Short mmCIF file of C-alpha atoms (C1' of nucleotides) in Angstrom, two decimals:
data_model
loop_
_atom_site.label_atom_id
_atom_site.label_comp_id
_atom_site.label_asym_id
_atom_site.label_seq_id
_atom_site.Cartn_x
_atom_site.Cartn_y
_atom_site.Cartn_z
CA UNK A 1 40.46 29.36 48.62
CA UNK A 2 40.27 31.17 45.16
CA UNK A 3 43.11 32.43 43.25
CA UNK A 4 43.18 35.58 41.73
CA UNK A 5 41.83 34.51 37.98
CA UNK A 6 39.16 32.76 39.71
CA UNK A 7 38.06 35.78 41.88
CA UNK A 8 38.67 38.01 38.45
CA UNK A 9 36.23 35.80 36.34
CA UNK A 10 33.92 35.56 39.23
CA UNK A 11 33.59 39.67 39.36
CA UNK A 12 33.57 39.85 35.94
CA UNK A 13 30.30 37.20 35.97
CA UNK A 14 28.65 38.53 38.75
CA UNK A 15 29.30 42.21 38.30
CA UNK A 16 28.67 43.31 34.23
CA UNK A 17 28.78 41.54 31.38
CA UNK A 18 26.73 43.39 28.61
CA UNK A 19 26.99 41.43 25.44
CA UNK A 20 28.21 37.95 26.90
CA UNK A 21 27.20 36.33 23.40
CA UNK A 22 26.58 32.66 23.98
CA UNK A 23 26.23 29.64 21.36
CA UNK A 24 26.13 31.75 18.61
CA UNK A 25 28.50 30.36 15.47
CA UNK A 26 28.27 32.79 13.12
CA UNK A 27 29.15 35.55 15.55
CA UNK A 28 31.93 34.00 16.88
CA UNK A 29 33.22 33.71 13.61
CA UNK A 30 32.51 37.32 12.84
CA UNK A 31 34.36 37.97 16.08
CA UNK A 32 37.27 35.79 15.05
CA UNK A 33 37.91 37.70 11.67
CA UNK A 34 37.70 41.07 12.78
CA UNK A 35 40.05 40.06 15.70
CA UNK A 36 42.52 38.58 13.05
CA UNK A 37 42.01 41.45 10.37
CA UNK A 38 42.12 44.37 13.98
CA UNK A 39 45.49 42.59 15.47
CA UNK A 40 47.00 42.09 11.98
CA UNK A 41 46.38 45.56 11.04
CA UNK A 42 47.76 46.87 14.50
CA UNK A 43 50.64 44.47 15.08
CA UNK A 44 51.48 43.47 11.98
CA UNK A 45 52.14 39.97 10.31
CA UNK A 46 55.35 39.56 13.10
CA UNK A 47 52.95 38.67 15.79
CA UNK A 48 50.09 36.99 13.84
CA UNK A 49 49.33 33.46 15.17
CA UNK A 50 46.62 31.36 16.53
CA UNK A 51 47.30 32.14 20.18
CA UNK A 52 47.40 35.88 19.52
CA UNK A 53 43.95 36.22 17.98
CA UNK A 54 42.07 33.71 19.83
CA UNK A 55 43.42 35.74 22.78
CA UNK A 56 42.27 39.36 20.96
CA UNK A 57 38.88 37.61 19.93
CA UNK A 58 38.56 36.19 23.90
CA UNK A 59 38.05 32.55 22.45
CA UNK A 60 39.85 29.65 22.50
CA UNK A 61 42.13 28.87 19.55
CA UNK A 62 40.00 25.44 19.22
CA UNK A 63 37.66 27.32 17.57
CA UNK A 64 39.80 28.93 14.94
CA UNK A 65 40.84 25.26 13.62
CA UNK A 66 37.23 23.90 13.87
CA UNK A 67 35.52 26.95 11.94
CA UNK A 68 38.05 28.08 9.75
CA UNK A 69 40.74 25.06 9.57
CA UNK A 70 43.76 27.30 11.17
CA UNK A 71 45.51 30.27 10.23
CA UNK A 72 45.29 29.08 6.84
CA UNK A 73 41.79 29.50 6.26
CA UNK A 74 41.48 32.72 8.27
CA UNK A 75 43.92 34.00 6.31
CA UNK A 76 42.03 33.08 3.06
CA UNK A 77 38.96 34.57 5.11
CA UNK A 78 40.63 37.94 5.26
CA UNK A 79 41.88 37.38 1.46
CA UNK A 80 38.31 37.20 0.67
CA UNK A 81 37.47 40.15 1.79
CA UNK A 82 40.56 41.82 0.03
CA UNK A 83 37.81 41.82 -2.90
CA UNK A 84 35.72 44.22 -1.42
CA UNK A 85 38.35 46.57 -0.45
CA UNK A 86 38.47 48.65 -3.92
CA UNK A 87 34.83 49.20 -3.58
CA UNK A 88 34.59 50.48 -0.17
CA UNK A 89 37.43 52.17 0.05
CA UNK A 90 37.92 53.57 -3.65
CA UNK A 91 35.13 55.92 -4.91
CA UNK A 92 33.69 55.18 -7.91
CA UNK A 93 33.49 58.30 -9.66
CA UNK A 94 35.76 60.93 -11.30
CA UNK A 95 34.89 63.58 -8.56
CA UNK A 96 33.58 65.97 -10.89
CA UNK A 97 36.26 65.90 -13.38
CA UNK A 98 36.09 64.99 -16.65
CA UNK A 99 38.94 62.07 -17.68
CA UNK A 100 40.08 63.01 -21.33
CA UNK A 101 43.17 61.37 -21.80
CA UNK A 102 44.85 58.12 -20.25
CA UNK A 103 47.30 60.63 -18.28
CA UNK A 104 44.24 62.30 -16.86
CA UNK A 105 43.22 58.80 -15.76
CA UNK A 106 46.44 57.45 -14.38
CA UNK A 107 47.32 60.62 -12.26
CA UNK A 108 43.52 60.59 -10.51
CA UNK A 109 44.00 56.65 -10.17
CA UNK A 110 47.43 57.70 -8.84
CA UNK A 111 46.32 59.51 -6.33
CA UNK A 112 43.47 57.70 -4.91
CA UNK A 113 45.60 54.57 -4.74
CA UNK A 114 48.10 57.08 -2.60
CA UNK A 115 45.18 58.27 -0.15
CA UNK A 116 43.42 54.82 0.14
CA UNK A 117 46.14 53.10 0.89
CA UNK A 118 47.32 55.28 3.56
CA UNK A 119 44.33 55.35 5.83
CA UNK A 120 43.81 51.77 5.51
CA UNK A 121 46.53 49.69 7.85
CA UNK A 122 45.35 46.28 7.20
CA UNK A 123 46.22 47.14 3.70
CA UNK A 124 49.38 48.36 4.66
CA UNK A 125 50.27 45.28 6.67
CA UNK A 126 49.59 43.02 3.95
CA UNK A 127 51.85 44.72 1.37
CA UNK A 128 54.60 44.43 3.83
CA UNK A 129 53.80 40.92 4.21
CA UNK A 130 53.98 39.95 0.34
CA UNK A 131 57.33 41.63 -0.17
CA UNK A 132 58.58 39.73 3.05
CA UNK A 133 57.64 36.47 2.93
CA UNK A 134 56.82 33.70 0.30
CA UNK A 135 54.73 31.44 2.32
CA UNK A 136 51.76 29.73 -0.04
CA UNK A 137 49.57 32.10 3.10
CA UNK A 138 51.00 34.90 1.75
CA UNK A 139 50.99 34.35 -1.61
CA UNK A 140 47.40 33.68 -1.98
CA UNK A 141 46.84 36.82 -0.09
CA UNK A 142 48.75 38.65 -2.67
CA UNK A 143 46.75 37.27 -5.58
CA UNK A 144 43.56 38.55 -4.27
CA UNK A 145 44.94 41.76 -3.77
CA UNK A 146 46.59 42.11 -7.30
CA UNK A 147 42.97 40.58 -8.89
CA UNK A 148 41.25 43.05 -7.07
CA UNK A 149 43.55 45.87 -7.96
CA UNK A 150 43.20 45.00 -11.74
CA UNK A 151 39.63 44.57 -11.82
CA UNK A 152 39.47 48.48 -9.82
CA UNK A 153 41.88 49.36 -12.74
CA UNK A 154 40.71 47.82 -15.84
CA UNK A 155 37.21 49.13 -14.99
CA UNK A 156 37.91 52.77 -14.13
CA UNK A 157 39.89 52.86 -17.71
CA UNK A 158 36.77 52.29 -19.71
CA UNK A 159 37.57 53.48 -23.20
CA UNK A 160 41.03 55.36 -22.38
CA UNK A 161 43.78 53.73 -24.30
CA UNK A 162 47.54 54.76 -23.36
CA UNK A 163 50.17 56.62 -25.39
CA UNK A 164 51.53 54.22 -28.40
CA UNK A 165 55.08 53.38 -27.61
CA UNK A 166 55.44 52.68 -24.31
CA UNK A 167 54.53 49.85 -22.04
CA UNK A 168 51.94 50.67 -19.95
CA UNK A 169 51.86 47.47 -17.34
CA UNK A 170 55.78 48.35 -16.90
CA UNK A 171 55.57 52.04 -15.95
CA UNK A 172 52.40 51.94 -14.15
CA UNK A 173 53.78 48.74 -11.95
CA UNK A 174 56.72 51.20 -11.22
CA UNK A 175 54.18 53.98 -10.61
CA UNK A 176 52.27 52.01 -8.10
CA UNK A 177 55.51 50.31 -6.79
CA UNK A 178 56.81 53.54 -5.51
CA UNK A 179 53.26 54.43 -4.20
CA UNK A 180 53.12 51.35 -2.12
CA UNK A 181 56.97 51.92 -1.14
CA UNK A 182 56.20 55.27 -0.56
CA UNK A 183 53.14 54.97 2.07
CA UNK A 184 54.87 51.92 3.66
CA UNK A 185 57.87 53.38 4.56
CA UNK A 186 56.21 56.69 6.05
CA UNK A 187 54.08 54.78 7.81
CA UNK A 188 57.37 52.82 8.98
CA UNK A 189 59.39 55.30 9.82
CA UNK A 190 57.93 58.64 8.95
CA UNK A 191 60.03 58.80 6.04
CA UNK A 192 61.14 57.68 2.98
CA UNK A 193 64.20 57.78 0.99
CA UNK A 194 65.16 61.06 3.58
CA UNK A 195 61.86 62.92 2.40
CA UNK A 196 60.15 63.20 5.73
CA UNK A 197 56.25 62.47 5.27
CA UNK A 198 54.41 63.27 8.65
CA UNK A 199 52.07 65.98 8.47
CA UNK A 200 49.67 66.58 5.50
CA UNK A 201 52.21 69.83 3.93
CA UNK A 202 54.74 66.86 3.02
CA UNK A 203 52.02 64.81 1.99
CA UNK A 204 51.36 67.43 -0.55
CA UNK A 205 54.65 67.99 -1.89
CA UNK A 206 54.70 64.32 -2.51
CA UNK A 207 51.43 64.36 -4.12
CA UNK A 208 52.63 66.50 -6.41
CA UNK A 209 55.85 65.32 -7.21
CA UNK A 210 53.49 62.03 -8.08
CA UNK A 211 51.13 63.77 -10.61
CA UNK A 212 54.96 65.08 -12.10
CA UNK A 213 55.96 61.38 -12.15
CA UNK A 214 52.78 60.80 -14.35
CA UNK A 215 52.29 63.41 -16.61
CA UNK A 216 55.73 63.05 -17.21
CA UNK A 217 55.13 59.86 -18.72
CA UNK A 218 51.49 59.99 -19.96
CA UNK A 219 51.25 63.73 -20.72
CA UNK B 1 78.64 3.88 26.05
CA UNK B 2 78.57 7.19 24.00
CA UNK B 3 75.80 8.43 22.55
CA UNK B 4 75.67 9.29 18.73
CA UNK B 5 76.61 12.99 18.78
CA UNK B 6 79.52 12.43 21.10
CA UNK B 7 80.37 9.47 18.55
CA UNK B 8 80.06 12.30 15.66
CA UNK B 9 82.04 14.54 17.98
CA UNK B 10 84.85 12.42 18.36
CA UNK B 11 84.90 11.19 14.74
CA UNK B 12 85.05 15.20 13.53
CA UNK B 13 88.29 15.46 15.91
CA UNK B 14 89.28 12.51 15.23
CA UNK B 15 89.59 12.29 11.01
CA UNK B 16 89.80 15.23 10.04
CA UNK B 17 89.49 18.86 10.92
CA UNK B 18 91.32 21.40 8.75
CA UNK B 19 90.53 24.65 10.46
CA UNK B 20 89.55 24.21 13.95
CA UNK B 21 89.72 27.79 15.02
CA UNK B 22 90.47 27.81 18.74
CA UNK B 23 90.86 30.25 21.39
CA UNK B 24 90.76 33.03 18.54
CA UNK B 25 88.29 35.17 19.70
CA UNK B 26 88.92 38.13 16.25
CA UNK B 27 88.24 35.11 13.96
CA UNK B 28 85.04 34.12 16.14
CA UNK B 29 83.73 37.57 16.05
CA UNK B 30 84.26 37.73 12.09
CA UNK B 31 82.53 34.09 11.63
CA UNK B 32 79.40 35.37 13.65
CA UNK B 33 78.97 38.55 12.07
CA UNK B 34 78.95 36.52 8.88
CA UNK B 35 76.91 34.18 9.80
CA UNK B 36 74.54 37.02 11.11
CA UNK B 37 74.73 38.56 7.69
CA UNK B 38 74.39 35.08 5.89
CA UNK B 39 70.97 34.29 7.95
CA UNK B 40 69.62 37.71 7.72
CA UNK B 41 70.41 37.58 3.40
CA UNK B 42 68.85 33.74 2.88
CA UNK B 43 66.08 33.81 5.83
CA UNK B 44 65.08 37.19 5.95
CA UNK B 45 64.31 38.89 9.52
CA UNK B 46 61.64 36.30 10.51
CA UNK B 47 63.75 33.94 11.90
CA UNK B 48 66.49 36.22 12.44
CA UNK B 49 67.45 35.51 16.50
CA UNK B 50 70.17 34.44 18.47
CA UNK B 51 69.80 31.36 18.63
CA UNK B 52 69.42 31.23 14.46
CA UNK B 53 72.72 32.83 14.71
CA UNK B 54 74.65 31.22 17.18
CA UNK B 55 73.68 27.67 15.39
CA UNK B 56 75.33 28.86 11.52
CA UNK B 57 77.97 30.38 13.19
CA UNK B 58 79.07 26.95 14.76
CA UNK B 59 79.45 28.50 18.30
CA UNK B 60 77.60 29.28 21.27
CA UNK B 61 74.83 32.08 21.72
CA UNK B 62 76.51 33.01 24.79
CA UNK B 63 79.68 34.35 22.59
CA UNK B 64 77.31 36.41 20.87
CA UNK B 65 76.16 38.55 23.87
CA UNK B 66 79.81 38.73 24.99
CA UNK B 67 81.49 40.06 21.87
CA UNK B 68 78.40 42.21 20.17
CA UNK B 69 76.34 42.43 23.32
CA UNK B 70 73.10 40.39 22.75
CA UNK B 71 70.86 41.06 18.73
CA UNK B 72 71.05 44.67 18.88
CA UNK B 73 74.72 45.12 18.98
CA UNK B 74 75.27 42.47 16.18
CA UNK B 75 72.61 44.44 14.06
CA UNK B 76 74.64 47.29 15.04
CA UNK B 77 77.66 45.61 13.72
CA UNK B 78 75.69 44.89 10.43
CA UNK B 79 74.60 48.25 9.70
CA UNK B 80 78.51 49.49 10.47
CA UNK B 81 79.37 47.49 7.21
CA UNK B 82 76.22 49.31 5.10
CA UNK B 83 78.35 52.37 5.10
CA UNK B 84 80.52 50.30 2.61
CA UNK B 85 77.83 49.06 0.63
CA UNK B 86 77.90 51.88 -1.81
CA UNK B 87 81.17 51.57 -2.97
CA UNK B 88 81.07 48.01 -2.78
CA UNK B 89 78.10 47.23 -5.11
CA UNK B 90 78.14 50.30 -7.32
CA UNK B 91 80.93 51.29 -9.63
CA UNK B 92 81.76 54.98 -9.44
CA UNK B 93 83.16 55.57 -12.85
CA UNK B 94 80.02 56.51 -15.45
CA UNK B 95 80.71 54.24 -17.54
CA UNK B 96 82.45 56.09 -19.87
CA UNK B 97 79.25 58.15 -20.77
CA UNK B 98 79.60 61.68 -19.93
CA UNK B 99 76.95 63.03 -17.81
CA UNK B 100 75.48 66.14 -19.24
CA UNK B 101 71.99 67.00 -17.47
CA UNK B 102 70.38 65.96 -14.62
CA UNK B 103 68.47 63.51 -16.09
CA UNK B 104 71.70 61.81 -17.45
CA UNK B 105 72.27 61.33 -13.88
CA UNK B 106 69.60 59.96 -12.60
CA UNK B 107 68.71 57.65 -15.54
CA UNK B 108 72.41 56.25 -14.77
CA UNK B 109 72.00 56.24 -11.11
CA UNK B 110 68.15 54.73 -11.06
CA UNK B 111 69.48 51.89 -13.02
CA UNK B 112 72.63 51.38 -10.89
CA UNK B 113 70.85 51.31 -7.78
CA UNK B 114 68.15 48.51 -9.48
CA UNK B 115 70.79 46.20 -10.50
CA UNK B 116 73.01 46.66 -7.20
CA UNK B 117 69.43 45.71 -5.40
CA UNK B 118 68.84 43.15 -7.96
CA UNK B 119 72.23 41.46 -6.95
CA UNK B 120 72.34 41.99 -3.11
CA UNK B 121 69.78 39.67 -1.32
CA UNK B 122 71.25 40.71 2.15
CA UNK B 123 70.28 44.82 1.13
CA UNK B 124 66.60 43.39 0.16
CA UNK B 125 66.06 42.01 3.27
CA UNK B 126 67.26 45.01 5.27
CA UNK B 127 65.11 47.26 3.34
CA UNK B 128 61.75 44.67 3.85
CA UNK B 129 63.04 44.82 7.38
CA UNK B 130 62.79 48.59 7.62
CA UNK B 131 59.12 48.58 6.09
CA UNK B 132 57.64 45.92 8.33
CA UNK B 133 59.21 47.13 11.98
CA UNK B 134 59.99 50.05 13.64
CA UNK B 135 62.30 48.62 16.38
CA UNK B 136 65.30 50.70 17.76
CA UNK B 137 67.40 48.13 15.69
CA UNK B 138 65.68 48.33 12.39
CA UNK B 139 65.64 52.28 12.95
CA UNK B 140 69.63 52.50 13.37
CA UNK B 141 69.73 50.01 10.46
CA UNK B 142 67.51 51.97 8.14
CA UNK B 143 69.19 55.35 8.96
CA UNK B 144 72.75 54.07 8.08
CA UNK B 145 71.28 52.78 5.02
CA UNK B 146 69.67 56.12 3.97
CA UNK B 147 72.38 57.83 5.01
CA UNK B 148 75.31 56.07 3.04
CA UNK B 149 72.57 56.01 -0.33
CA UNK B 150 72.67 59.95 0.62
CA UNK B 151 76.61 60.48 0.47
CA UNK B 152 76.62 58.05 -3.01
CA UNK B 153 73.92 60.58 -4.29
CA UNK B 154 75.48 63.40 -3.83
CA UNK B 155 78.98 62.45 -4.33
CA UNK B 156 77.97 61.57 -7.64
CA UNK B 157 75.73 64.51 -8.71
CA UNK B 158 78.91 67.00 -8.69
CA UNK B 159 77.79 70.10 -9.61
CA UNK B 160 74.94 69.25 -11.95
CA UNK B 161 71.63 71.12 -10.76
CA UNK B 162 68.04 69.80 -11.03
CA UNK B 163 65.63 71.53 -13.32
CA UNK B 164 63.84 74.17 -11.81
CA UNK B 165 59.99 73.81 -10.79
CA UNK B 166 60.49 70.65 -9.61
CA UNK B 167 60.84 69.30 -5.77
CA UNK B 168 64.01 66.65 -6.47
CA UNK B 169 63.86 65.16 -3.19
CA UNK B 170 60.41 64.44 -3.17
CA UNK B 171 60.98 63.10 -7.29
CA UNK B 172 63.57 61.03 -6.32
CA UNK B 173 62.08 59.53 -3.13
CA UNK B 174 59.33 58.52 -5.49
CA UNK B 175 62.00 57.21 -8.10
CA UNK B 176 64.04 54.73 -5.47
CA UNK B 177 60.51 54.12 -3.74
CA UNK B 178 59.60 52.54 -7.11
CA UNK B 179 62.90 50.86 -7.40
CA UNK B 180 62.94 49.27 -4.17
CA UNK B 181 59.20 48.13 -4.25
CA UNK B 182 59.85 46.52 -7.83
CA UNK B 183 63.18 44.41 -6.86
CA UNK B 184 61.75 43.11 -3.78
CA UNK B 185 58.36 42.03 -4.60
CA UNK B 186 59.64 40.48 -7.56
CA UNK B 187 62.34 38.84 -5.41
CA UNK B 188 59.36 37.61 -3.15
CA UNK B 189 56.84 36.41 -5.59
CA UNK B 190 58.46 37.24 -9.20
CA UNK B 191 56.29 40.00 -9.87
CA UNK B 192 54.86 43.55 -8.70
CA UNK B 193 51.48 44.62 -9.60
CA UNK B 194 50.81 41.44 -11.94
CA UNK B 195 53.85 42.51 -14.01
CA UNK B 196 56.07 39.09 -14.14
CA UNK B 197 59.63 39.78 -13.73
CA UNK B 198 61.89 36.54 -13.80
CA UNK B 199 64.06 36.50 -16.45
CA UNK B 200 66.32 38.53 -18.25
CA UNK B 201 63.96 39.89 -20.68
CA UNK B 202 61.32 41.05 -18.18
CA UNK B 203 63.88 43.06 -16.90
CA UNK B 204 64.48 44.84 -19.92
CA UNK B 205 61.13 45.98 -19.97
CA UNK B 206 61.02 47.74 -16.34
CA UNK B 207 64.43 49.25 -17.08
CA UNK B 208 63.18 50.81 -20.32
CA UNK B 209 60.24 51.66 -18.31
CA UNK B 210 62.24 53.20 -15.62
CA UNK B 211 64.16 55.10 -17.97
CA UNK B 212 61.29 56.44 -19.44
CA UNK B 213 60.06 57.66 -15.89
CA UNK B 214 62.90 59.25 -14.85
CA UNK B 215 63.35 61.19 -18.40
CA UNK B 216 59.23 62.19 -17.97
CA UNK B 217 60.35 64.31 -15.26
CA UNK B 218 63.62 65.13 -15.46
CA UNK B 219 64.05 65.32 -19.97
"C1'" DC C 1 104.55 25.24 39.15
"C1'" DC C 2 100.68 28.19 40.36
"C1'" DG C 3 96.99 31.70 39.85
"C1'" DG C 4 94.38 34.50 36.99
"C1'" DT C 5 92.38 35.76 32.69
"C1'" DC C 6 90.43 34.77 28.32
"C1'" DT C 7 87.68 31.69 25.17
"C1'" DG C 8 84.37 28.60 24.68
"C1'" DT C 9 80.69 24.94 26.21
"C1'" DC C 10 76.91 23.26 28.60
"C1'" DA C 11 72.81 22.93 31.32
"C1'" DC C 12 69.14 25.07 32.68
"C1'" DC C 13 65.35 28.69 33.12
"C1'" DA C 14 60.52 30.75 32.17
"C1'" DA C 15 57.72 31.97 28.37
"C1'" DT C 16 55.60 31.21 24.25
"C1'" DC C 17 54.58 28.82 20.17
"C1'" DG C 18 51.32 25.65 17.19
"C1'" DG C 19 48.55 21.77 17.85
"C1'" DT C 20 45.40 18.07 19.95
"C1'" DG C 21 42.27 15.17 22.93
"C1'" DA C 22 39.12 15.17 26.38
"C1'" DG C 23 35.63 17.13 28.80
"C1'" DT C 24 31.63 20.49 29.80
"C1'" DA C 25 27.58 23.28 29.12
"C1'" DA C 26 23.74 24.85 26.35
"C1'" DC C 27 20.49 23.83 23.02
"C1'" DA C 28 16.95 20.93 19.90
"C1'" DG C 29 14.14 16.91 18.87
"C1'" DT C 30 11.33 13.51 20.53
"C1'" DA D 1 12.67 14.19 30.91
"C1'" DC D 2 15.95 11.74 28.28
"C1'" DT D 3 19.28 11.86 24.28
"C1'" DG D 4 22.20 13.52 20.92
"C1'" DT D 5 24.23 17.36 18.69
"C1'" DT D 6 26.39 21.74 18.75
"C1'" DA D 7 29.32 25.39 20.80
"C1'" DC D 8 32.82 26.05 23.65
"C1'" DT D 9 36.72 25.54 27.37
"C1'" DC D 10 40.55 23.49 29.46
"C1'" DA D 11 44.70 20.98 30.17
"C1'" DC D 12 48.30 19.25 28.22
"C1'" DC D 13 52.02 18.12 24.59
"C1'" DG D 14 56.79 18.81 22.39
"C1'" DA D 15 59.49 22.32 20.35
"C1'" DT D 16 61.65 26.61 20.27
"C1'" DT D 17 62.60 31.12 21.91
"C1'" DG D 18 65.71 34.72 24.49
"C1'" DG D 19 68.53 34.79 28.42
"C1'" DT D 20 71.80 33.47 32.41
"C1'" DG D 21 75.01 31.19 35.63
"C1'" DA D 22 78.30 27.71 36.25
"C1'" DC D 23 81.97 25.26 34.54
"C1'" DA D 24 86.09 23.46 31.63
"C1'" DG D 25 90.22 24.21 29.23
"C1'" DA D 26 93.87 26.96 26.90
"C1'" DC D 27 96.99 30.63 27.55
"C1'" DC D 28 100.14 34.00 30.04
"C1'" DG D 29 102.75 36.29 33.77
"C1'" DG D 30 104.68 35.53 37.88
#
DNA sequence: CCGGTCTGTCACCAATCGGTGAGTAACAGT
DNA sequence: ACTGTTACTCACCGATTGGTGACAGACCGG
């Protein structure tokens, strides 16, 4: 007599199984980090564990300690590709405009920084992770993110030199502090700091209120 | 024969026990909502359960779902005592400057509410809490949080207006978004956005940073 | 003294966690 | 066709989790 798993996986055999990939390393690895980077982007870092995404990448967790030596090495596998993110995500170019002045700079950087990071989760996820936990994981996470962030930044300000007399790594860590805060706590809750921030109108006001922040400071 | 914890047991009653609360069921409730608040400040939310609880508090988990009715009510319980934060942490008095302009204000109150964060790890915690979940029980915490940082706000603004042209809430949101973000990534990891903050003097530079911000937007 | 209520303890439950050792099935080389 | 390697699955481990029911002892009113 068969139980019902066995009946389940029989049907599931027998009936349709379109890409049933077999033997193949490389794409069971692929399948392993996108499950890892898909559940910790949906679920968040709460619920991130071996079980969970050998479950999501319909493996067994065996083969996330063989190929990538446990959560610890996917996790440096997703902090790998942390380096790319800028680059995909970030366009390259000033969108037509012309970047004068290091204000001019900081408010478009500003502002794709804003947009980026809210339609990227993972992203999201990971931010929330660094401020909330100070595992040697996490932390390694956190320095590719910051390299890659400085890289993006250092190369988009060419020439540009800020305003004498104030300390630029201070206020723009502030500036880029409050964007992070900002886009993790709508996403959150739907608001931050009691400014609601659910449809695109209060988006807006709090883009602008951002280019304030920085021309305030930059000019 | 007894086994070593009864042996431990008996040598605790035996030698010397100074305050063995018994049968006191007010002082019970007051030692587990301390220990909740205790856990939650030092461990963070991770390992924030019952039975986390029940263990610091020196008593049984079942007290804890018969006096705060299971995690949520204890949370509860937690975010009851927020409401006191405000006057708790940050003096009311201005320090003996006089408060001219709106900017006066909030340069005072942007640096109050950094070093009140800076000095509460328990606050912290609640706030990473609010950013990484969006349980029923981090969603009654955050709102008594944003509501009692609401009443301090405008309690202290008087009657002083914001300059005109500019969306305050949205300014401000930004403002405490920045705060927040700083004090607890540099609480996780020592620094935000590759700028180290550890000691004193780091410090100095995102407050002067901060001031310079919040006068940008606000003269 | 007895019975009931309140306070607290203990033992147990199913579920899940990270982690490991053994076994099986598909492939490649000869 | 036999053999060894590679890719993969399964069963199990101890520990911990949230949750519950049963029980013991202190107290209080009668």
């Amino acid at each position: 007599m068969l139980n019902e798993t066995a009946m389940a996986a029989l049907e599931q055999t027998g009936a349709n199984e379109p890409e049933k990939r077999i033997r193949d390393r490389s794409a069971t690895e692929r399948a392993i980090l996108k499950a890892a980077k898909n559940l910790l982007a949906e679920e968040g870092f709460q619920n991130f564990g071996i079980n969970a995404v050998a479950r999501r990448a319909g493996c067994d967790k065996q083969l996330i300690y063989r190929y990538y030596g446990g959560l610890d090495g996917l996790v440096e596998a997703i902090g790998a590709d942390l380096g790319n993110w800028v680059k995909d995500r970030i366009p390259e170019d000033t969108g037509g405009m012309f970047l004068l002045t290091y204000g001019d700079l900081m408010e478009r950087l500003s502002l794709l920084f804003l947009e980026a990071l809210r339609d990227d989760p993972l992203m999201r996820r990971i931010v929330a992770w660094e401020i909330s936990e100070n595992t040697e994981q996490v932390r390694r996470l956190s320095e590719a993110r910051s390299k890659a962030l400085g890289l993006w930044l250092d190369r988009m300000r060419g020439s540009l030199t800020p305003p004498k007399g104030i300390d630029p790594a201070a206020v723009n860590a502030l500036i880029f502090a409050s964007i992070q805060h900002l886009v993790l706590s709508a996403a959150a809750g739907g608001q931050c700091a009691g400014l609601v921030l659910k449809n695109g109108k209060d988006w807006e006001k709090a883009a602008t209120a951002l280019k304030r922040l920085v021309r305030g400071v930059y000019g």
